[in-house]
Coordinates of C-alpha atoms in Angstrom, one line a residue:
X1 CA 178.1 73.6 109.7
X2 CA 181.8 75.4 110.0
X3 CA 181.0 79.2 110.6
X4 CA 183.9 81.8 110.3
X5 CA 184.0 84.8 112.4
X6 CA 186.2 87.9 111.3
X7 CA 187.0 90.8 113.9
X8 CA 190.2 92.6 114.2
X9 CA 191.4 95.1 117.3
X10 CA 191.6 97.9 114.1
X11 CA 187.7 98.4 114.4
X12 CA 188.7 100.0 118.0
X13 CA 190.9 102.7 116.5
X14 CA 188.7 104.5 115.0
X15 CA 187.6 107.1 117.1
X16 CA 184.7 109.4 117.0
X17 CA 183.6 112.4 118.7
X18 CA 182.7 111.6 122.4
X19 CA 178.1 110.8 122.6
X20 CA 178.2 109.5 119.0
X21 CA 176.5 106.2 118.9
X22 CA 178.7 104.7 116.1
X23 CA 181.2 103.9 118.9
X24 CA 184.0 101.0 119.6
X25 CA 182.0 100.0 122.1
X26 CA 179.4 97.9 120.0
X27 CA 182.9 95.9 119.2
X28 CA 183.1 94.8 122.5
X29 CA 179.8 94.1 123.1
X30 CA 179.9 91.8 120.0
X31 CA 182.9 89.8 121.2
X32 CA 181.7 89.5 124.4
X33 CA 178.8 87.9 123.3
X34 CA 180.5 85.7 121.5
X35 CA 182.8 84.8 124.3
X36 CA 179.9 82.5 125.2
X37 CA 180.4 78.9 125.6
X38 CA 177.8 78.2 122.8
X39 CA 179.8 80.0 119.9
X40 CA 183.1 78.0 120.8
X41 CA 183.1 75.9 117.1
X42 CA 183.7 79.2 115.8
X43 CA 186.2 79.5 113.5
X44 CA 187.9 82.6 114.3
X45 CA 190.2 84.5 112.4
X46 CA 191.3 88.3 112.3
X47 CA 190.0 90.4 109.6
X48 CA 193.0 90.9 106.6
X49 CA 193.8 94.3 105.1
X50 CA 192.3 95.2 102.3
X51 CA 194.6 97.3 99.6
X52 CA 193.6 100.7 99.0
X53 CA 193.0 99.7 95.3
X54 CA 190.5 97.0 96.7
X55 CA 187.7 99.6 97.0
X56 CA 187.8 100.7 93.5
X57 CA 185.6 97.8 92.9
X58 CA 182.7 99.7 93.8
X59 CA 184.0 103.2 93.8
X60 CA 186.0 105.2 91.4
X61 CA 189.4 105.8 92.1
X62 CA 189.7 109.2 92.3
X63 CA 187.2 109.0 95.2
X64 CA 189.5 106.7 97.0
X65 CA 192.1 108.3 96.2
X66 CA 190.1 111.7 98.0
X67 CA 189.5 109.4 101.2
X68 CA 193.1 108.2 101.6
X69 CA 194.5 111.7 101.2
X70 CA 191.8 113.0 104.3
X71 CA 192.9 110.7 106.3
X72 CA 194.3 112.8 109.4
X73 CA 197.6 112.0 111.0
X74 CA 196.1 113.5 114.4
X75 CA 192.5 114.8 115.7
X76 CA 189.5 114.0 113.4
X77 CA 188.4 115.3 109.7
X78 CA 184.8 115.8 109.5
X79 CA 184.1 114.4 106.4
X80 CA 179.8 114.8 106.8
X81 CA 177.4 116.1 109.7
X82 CA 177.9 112.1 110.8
X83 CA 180.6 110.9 109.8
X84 CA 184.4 111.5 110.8
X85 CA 188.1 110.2 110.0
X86 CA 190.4 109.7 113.1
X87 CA 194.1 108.5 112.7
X88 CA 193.3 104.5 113.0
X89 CA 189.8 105.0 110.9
X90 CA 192.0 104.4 107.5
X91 CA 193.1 101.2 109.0
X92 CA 190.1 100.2 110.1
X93 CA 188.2 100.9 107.0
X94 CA 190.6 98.7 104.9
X95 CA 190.2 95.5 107.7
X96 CA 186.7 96.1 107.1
X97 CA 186.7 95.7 103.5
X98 CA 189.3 92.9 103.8
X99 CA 187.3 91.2 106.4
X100 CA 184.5 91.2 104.0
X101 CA 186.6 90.2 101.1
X102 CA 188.0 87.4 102.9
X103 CA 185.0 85.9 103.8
X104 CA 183.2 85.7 100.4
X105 CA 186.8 83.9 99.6
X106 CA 186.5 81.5 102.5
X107 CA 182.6 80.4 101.8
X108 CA 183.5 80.6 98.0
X109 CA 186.0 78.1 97.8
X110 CA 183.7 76.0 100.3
X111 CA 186.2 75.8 103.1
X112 CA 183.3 77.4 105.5
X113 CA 179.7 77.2 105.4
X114 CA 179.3 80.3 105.8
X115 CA 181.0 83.7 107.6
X116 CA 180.4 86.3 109.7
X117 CA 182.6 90.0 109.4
X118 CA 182.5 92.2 112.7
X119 CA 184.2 95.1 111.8
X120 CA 183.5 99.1 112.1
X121 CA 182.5 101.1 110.7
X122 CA 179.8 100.2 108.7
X123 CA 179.5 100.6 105.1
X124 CA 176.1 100.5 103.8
X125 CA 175.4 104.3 103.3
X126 CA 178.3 105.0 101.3
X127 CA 177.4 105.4 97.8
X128 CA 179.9 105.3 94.4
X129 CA 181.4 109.0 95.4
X130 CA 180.1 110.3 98.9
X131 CA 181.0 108.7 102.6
X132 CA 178.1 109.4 104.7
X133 CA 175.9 108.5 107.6
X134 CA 178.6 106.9 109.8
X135 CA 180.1 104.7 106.3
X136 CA 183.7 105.5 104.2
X137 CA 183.6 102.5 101.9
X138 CA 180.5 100.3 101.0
X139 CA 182.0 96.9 102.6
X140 CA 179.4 94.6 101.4
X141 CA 179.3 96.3 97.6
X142 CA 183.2 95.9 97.5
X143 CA 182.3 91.6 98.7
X144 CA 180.0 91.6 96.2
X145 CA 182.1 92.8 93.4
X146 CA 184.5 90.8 94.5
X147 CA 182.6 87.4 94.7
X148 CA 182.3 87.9 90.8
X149 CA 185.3 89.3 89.9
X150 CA 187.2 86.8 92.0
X151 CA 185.5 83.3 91.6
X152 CA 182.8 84.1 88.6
X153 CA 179.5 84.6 90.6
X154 CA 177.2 86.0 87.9
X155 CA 174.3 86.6 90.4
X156 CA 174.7 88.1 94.0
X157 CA 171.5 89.1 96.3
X158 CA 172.4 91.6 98.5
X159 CA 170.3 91.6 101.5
X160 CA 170.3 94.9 104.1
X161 CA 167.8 94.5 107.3
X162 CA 169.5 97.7 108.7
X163 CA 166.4 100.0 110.0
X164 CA 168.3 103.0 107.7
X165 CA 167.9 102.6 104.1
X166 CA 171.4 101.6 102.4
X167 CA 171.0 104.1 99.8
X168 CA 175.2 104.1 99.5
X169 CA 174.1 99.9 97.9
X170 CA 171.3 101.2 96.4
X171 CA 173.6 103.8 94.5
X172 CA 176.0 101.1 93.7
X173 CA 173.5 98.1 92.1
X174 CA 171.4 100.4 91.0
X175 CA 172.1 99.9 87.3
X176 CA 173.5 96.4 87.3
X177 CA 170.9 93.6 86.3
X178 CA 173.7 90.9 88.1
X179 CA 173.1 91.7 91.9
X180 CA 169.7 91.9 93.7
X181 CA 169.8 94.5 96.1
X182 CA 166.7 94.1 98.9
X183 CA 166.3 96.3 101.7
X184 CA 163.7 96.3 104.9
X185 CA 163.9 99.7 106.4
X186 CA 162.0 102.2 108.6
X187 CA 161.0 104.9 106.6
X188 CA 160.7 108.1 106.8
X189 CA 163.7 108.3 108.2
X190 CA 167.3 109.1 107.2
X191 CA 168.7 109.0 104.6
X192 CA 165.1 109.5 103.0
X193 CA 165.4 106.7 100.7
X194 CA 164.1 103.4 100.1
X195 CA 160.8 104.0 98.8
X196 CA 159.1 101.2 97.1
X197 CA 159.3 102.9 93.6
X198 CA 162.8 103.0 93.6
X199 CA 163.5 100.0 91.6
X200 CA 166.6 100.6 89.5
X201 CA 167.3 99.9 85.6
X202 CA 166.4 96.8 85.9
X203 CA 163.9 95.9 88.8
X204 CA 167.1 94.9 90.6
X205 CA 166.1 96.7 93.5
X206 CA 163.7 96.0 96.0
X207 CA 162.7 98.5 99.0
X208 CA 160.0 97.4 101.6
X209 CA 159.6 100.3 103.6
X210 CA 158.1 99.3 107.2
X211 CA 156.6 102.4 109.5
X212 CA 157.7 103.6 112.9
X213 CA 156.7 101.4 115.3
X214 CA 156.0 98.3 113.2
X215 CA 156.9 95.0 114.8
X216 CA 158.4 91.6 114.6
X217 CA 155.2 90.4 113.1
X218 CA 154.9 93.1 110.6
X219 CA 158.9 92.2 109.5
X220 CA 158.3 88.8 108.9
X221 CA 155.5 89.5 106.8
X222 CA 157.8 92.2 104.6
X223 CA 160.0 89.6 104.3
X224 CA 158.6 86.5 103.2
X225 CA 155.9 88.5 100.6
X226 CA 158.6 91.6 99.8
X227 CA 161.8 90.0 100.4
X228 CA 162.3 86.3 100.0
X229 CA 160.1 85.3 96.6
X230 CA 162.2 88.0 94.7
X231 CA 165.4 86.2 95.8
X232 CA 164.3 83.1 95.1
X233 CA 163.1 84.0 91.5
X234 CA 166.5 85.8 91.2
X235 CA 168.6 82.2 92.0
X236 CA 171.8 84.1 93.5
X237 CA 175.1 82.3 93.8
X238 CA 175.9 84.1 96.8
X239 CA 173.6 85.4 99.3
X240 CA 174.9 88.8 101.1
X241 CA 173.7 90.5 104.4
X242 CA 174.1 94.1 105.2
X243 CA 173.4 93.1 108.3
X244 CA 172.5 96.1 111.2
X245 CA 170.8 95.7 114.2
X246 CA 169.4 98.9 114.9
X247 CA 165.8 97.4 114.2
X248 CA 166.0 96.1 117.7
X249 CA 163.4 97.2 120.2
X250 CA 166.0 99.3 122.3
X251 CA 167.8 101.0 119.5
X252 CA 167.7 104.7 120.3
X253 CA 168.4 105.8 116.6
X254 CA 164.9 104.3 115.5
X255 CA 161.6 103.6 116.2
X256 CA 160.8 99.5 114.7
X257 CA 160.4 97.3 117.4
X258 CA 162.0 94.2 116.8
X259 CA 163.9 91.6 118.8
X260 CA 166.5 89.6 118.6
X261 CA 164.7 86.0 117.7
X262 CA 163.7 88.2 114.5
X263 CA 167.2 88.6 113.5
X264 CA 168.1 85.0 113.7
X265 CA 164.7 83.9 112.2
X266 CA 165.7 85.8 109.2
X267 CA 168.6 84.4 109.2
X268 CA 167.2 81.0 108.7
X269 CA 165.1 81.9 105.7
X270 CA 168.1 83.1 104.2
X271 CA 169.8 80.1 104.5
X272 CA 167.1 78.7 103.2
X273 CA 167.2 79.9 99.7
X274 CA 171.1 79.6 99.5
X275 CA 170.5 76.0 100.6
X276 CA 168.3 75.6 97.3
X277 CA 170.2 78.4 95.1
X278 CA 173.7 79.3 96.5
X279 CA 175.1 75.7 97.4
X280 CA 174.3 77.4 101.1
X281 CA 176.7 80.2 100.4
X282 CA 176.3 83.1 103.3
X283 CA 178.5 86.3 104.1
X284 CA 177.3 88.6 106.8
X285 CA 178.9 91.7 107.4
X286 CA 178.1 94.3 110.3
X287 CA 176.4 97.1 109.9
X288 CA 174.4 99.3 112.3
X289 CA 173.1 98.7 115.8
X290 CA 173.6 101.1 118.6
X291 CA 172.3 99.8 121.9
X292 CA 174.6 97.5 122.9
X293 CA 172.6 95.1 125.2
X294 CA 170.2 95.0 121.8
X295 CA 173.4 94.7 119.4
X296 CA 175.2 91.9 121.7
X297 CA 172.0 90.1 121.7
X298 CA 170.8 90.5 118.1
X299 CA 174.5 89.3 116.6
X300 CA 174.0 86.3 119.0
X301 CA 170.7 85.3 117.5
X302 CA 172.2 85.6 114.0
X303 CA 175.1 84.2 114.5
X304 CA 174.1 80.9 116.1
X305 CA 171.3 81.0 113.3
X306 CA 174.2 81.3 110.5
X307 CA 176.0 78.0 113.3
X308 CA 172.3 76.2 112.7
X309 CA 171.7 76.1 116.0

């Protein structure tokens, strides 16, 4: 099973304000991970950039438009309470999208199994016309516009396991019958969305709130009674993963208590129903995860489960 993994050096440059946890350090901690004897049939590749007019696929231009223009040629640009522009954040934003885009084009056209994007920062709270909670463009919304628009995929599950709600995707899918948008999240919490009534025009989307404190045991059940029948009733051709960490036991942004063999066993069941729906099409992209001894070690687990080890 040929697994691709995307980074580039651009997720290092951009820079937030010193104590913030969405840092360049979980980059390193990723590939160091990965330096690990056990991940060398990698395929590795660096993350292509994205054009600017790549992320009006799941935001309107004139919100694009707004982002390039704050982009700051020096010092940072608050942009919310969370989230900030630095010179190289531009730069890194668009190598995030590409890297996304790149690998739905790699595990479309069958050339890998399946792919893996490590790029910062993450995406998943940025809805149609707001950046917020750490995110500037929605990354894996962008893939899966692309994945139709680009090589006809008429049905995309979106799956998000970050322990903050991806309202930003929710916002995005929210009236389109053609992707599946599930999310297991700790709630309350921020953003303060994600409850289970939130469902979207057309029962597209699927929340499965867990509570503070809930455990490994208590995920796995979310997601093989929440989670898993609704994307196999749904039949995707592609299977997405808004994948974040910060469910891990150590995060300090949260209060679940999962571990890394929950991450990979997820992983599996996923696999799973691309094997029997998707020709066992899979594209990961990075999203939270803040403890980087919890990060390192969750991305392992997932990544040798996307290897099939």
């Amino acid at each position: 099973m040929t697994t691709l993994y995307l980074c580039h050096p651009a997720s290092l440059d951009h820079a937030t304000p010193t104590g913030h946890p969405e840092r360049p350090d979980r980059i390193r901690a990723i590939e160091r991970a990965l330096e690990d004897e056990r991940f060398s049939p990698l395929v590795r590749e660096q993350a292509p950039r994205a054009e600017l007019a790549a992320a009006a696929l799941a935001h309107p231009q004139a919100f694009v438009d707004a982002i390039a223009e704050a982009a700051p040629r020096e010092g940072m640009v608050a942009i919310d309470g969370d989230t900030v522009m630095s010179p190289g954040t531009l730069e890194a934003v668009l190598r995030a999208v590409g890297g996304a885009m790149h690998a739905v084009d790699e595990v479309m056209t069958g050339r890998v199994a399946n792919a893996f994007s490590a790029m910062r920062p993450p995406g998943h709270h940025a809805e149609r016309t707001r950046a917020m909670g750490f995110c500037v463009f929605n990354s894996a919304a962008i893939a899966a516009r692309h994945a139709q628009k680009a090589h006809g995929a008429a049905r995309v599950a979106l799956v998000d396991w970050d322990v903050h709600h991806g309202n930003g995707s929710q916002d995005i899918f929210w009236d389109d019958r053609s992707v599946l948008y599930c999310s297991t999240h700790q709630m309350p919490l921020y953003p303060g969305t994600g409850a289970t009534s939130e469902r979207g025009d057309h029962d597209t989307i699927v929340n499965v709130p867990l509570r503070p404190g809930d455990d490994g045991e208590r995920f796995r059940e979310a997601f093989e009674h929440g989670v898993l029948p609704r994307i196999d009733a749904f039949a995707p051709d592609l299977i997405l993963i808004s994948a974040g960490f910060d469910a891990h036991w150590r995060d300090p942004l949260a209060n679940l208590q999962l571990t890394e063999a929950d991450f990979g066993w997820a992983t599996r069941r996923l696999m799973e129903l691309a094997d029997r729906h998707a020709g066992g099409r899979v594209v990961s992209v990075l999203e939270g995860g803040y403890d980087l001894d919890g990060l390192s070690r969750s991305v392992a687990a997932h990544v040798e489960a996307l290897m099939g080890r």
